[in-house]
PDB file of C-alpha atoms in Angstrom:
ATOM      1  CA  UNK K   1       2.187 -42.679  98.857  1.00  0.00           C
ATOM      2  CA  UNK K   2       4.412 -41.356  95.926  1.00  0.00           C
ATOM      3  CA  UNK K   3       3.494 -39.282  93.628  1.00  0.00           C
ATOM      4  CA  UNK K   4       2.951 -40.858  89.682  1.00  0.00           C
ATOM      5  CA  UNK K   5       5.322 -40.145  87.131  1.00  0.00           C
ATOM      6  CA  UNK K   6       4.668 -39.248  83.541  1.00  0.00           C
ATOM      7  CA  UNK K   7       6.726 -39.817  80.611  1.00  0.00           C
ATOM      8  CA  UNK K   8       7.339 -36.749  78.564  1.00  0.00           C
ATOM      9  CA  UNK K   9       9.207 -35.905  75.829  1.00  0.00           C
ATOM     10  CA  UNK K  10      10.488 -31.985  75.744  1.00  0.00           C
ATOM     11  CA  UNK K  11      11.881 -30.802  72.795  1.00  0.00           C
ATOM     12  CA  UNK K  12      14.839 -28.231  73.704  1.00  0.00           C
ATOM     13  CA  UNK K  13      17.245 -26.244  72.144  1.00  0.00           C
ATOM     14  CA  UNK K  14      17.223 -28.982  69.054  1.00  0.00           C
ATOM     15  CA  UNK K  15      17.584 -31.786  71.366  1.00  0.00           C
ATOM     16  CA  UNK K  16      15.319 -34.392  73.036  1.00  0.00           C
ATOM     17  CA  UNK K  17      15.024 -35.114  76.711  1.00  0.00           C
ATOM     18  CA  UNK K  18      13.431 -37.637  77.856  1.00  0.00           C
ATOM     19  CA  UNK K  19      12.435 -37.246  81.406  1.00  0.00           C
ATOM     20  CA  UNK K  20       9.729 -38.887  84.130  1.00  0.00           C
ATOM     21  CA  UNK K  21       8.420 -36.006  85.978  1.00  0.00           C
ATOM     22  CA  UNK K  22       4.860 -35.330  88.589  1.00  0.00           C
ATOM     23  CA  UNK K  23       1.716 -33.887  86.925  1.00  0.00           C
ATOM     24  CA  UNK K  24       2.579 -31.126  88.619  1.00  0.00           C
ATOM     25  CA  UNK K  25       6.579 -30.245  87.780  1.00  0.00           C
ATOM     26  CA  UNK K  26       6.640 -27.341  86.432  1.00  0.00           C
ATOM     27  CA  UNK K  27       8.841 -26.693  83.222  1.00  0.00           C
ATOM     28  CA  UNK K  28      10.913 -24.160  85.047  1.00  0.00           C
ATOM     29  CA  UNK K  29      11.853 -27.024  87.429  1.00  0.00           C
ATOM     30  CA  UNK K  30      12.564 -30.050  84.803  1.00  0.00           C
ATOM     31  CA  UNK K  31      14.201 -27.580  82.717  1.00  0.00           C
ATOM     32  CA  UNK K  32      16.543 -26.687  85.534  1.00  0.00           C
ATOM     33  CA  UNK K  33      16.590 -30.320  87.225  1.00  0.00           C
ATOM     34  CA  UNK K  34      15.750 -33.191  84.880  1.00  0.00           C
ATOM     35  CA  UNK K  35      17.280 -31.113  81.640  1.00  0.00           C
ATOM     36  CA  UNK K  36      20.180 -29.836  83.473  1.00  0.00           C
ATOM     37  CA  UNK K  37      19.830 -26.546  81.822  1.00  0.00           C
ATOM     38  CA  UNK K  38      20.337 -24.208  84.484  1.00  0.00           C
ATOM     39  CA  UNK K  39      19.973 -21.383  82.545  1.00  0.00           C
ATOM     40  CA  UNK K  40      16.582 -20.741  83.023  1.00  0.00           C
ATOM     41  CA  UNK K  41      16.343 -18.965  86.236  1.00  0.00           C
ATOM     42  CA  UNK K  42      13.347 -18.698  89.328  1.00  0.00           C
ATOM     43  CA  UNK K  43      12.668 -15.625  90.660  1.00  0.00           C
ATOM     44  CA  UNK K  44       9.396 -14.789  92.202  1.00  0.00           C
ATOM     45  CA  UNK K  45       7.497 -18.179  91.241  1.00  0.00           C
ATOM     46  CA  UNK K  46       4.598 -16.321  90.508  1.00  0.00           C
ATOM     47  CA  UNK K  47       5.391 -15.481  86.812  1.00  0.00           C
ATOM     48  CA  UNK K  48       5.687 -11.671  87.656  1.00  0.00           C
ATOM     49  CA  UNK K  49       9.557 -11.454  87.235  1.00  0.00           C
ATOM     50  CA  UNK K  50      10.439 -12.703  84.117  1.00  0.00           C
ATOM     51  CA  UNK K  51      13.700 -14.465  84.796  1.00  0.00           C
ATOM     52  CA  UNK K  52      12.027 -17.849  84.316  1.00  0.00           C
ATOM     53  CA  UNK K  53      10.990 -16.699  80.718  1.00  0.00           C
ATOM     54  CA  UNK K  54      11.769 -19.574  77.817  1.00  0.00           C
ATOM     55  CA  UNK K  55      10.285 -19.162  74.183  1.00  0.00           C
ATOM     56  CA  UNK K  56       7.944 -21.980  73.503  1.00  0.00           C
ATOM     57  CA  UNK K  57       7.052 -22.722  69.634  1.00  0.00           C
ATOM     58  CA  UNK K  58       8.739 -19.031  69.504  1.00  0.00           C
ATOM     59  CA  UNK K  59       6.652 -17.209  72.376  1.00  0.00           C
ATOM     60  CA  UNK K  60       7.593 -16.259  75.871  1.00  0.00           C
ATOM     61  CA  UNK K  61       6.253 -17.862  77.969  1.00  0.00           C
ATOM     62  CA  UNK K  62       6.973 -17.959  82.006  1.00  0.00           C
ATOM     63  CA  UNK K  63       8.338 -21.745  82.385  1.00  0.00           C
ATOM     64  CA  UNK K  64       7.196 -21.051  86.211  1.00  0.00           C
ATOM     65  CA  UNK K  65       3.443 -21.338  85.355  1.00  0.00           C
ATOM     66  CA  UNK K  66       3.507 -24.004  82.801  1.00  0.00           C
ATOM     67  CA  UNK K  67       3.699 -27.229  83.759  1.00  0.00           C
ATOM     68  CA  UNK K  68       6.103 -29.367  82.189  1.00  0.00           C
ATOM     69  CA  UNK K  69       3.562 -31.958  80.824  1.00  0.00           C
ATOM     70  CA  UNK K  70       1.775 -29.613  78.828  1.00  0.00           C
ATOM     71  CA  UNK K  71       5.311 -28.580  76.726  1.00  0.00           C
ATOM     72  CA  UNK K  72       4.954 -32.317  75.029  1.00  0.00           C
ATOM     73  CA  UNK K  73       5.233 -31.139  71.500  1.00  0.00           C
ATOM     74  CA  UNK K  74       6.493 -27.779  71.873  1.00  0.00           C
ATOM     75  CA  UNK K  75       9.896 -26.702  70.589  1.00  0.00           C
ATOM     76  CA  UNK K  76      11.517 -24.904  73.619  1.00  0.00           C
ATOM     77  CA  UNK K  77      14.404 -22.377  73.621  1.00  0.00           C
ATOM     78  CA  UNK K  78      16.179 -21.326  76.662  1.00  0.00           C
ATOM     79  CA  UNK K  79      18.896 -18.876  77.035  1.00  0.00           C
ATOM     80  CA  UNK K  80      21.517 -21.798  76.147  1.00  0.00           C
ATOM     81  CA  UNK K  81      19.811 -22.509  72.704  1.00  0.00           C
ATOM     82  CA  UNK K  82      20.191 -19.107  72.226  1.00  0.00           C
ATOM     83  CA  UNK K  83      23.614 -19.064  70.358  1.00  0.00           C
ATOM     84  CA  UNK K  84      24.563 -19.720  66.310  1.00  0.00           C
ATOM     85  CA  UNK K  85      26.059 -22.022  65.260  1.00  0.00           C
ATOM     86  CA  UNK K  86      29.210 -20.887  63.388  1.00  0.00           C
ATOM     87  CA  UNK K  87      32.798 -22.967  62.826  1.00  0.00           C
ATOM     88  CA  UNK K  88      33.196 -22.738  66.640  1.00  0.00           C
ATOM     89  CA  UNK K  89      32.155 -25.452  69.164  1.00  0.00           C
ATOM     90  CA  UNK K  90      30.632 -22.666  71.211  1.00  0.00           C
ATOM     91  CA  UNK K  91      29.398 -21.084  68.494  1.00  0.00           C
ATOM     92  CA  UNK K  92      28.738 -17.256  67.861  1.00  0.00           C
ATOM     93  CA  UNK K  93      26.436 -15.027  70.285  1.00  0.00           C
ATOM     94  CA  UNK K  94      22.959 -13.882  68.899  1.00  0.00           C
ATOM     95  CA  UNK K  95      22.549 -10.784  68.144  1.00  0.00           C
ATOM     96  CA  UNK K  96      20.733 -10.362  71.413  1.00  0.00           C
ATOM     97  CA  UNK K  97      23.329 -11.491  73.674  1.00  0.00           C
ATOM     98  CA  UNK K  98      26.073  -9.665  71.945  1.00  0.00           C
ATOM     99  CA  UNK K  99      24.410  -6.166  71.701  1.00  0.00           C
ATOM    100  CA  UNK K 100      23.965  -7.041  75.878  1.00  0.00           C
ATOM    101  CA  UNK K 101      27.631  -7.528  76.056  1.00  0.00           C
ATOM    102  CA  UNK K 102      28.385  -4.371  73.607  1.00  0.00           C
ATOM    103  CA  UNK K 103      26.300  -2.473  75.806  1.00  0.00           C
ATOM    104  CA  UNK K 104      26.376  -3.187  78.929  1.00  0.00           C
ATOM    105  CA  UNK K 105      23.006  -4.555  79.482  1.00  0.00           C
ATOM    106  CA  UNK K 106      23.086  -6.730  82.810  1.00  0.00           C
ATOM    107  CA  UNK K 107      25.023  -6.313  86.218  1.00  0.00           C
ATOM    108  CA  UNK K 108      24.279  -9.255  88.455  1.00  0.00           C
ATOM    109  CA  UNK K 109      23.019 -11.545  85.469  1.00  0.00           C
ATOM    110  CA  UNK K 110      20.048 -13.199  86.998  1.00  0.00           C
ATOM    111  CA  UNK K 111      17.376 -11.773  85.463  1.00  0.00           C
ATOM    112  CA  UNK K 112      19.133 -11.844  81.975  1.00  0.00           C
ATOM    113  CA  UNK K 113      18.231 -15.531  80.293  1.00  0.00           C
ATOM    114  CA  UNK K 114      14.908 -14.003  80.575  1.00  0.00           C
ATOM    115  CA  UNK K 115      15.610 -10.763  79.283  1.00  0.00           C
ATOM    116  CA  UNK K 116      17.121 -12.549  76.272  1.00  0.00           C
ATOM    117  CA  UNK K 117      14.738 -15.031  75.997  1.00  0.00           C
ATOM    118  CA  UNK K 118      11.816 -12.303  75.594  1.00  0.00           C
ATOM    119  CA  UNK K 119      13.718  -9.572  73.708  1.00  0.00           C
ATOM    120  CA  UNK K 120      14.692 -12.209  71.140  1.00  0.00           C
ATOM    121  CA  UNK K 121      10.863 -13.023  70.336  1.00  0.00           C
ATOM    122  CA  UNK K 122      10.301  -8.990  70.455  1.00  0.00           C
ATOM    123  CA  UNK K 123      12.865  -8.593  67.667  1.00  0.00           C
ATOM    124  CA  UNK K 124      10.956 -11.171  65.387  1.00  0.00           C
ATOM    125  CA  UNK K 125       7.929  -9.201  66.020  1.00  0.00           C
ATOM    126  CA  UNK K 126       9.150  -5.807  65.222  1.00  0.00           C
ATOM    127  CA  UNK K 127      12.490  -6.185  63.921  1.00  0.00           C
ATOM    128  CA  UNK K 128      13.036  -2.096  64.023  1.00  0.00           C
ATOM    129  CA  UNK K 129      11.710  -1.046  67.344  1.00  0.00           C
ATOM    130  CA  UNK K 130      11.774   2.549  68.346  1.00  0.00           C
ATOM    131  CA  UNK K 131      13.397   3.607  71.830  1.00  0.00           C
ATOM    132  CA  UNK K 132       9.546   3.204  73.560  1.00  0.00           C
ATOM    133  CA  UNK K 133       8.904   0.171  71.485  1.00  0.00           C
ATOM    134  CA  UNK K 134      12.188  -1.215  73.081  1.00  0.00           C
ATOM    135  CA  UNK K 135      10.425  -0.262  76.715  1.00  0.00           C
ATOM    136  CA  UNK K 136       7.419  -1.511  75.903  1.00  0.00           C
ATOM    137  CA  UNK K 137       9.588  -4.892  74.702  1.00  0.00           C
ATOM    138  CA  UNK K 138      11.064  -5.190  78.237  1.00  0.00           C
ATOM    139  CA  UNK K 139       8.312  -4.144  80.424  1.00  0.00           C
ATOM    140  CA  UNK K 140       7.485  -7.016  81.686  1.00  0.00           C
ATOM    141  CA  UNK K 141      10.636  -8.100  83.255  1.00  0.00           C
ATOM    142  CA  UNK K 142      12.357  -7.633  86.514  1.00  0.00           C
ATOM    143  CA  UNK K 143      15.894  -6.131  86.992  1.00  0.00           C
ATOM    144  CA  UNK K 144      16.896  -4.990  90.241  1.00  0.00           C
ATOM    145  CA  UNK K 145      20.402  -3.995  88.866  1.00  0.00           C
ATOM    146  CA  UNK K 146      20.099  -1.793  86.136  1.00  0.00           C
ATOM    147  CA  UNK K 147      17.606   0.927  86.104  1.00  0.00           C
ATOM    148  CA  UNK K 148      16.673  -0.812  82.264  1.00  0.00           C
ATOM    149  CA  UNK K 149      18.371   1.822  80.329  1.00  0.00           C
ATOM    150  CA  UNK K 150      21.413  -0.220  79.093  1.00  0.00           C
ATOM    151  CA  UNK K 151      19.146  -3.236  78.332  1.00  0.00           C
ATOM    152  CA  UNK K 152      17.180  -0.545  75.815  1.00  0.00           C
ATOM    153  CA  UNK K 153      20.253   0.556  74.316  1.00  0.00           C
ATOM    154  CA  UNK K 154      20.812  -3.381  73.961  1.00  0.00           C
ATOM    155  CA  UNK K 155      17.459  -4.192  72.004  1.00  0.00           C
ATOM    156  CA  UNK K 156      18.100  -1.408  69.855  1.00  0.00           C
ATOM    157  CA  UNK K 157      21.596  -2.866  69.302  1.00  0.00           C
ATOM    158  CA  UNK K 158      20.363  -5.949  68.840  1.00  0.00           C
ATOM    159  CA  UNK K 159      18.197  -4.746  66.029  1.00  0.00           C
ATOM    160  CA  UNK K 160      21.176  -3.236  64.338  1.00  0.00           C
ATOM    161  CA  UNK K 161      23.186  -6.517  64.758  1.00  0.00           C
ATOM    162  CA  UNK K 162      20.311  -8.399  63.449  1.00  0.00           C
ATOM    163  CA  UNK K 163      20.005  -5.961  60.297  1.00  0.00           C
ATOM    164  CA  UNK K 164      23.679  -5.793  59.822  1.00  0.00           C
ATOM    165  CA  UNK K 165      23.846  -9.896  59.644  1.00  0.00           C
ATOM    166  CA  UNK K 166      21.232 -10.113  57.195  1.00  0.00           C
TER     167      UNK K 166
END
């Protein structure tokens, strides 16, 4: 017996997808495999790493413990809706992901569209964080890379970027 499919609607990066998915996809999954937006990566499946982390109505969230049913209505931002628009068909980095490029802020990459994803929402929340307030920012993600003290350097660079483009 097959599983039922739903129609749902997700609302990402601007766009609309329109996608048939099981009760029990999660968003993680028809993000990455009905949305093709393979941005969004799966770490530990268990919502503990991070890397899976996507900003829904503005808020991280952990697209590995949400199912993708219950994101009907929600505006969703992966790491690919994180760029400006500018005159360019790429279009310019955020602040964000250039202060992680001007500082050196990831090594093997995986666990940075969730790094991005949740410093971005930190740096509407406290647009002028302090070196611990950066910490506290990033604490709940994963890098096995690092040792997390370029990705500070990067939120607080971020910050700057943000303040200087205002």
């Amino acid at each position: 017996m097959s599983e039922q499919l739903h129609d749902v609607r997700l609302h990402v990066n601007g766009s609309v997808h329109e996608v048939q998915v099981p009760a029990r996809r999660l968003l993680s999954d028809a993000l990455r495999h009905d949305c093709g937006l393979t941005g969004t990566h799966v770490g530990c499946e268990h919502g503990v790493c991070g890397a899976c982390t996507v900003l829904v109505d503005g808020s991280p969230v952990r697209s590995c413990l949400m199912f993708a049913v219950s994101a009907v209505d929600a505006e969703i931002t992966t790491v690919e809706g994180l760029t400006e628009a500018d005159d360019t068909p790429e279009g310019r980095l955020s602040p964000v992901q250039q202060a992680f490029s001007d500082c050196h802020g990831l090594q093997c990459g995986f666990c940075t569209p969730g790094f991005l994803t949740t410093i971005t929402a930190g740096l509407k929340e406290n647009p002028d964080p302090t070196e611990d307030e950066a910490r506290e920012m990033i604490a709940g993600n994963l890098c096995r890379c690092t040792g997390y003290q370029n990705i500070v350097k990067s939120v607080l660079r971020a910050a700057e970027i943000e303040q200087e483009r205002s």
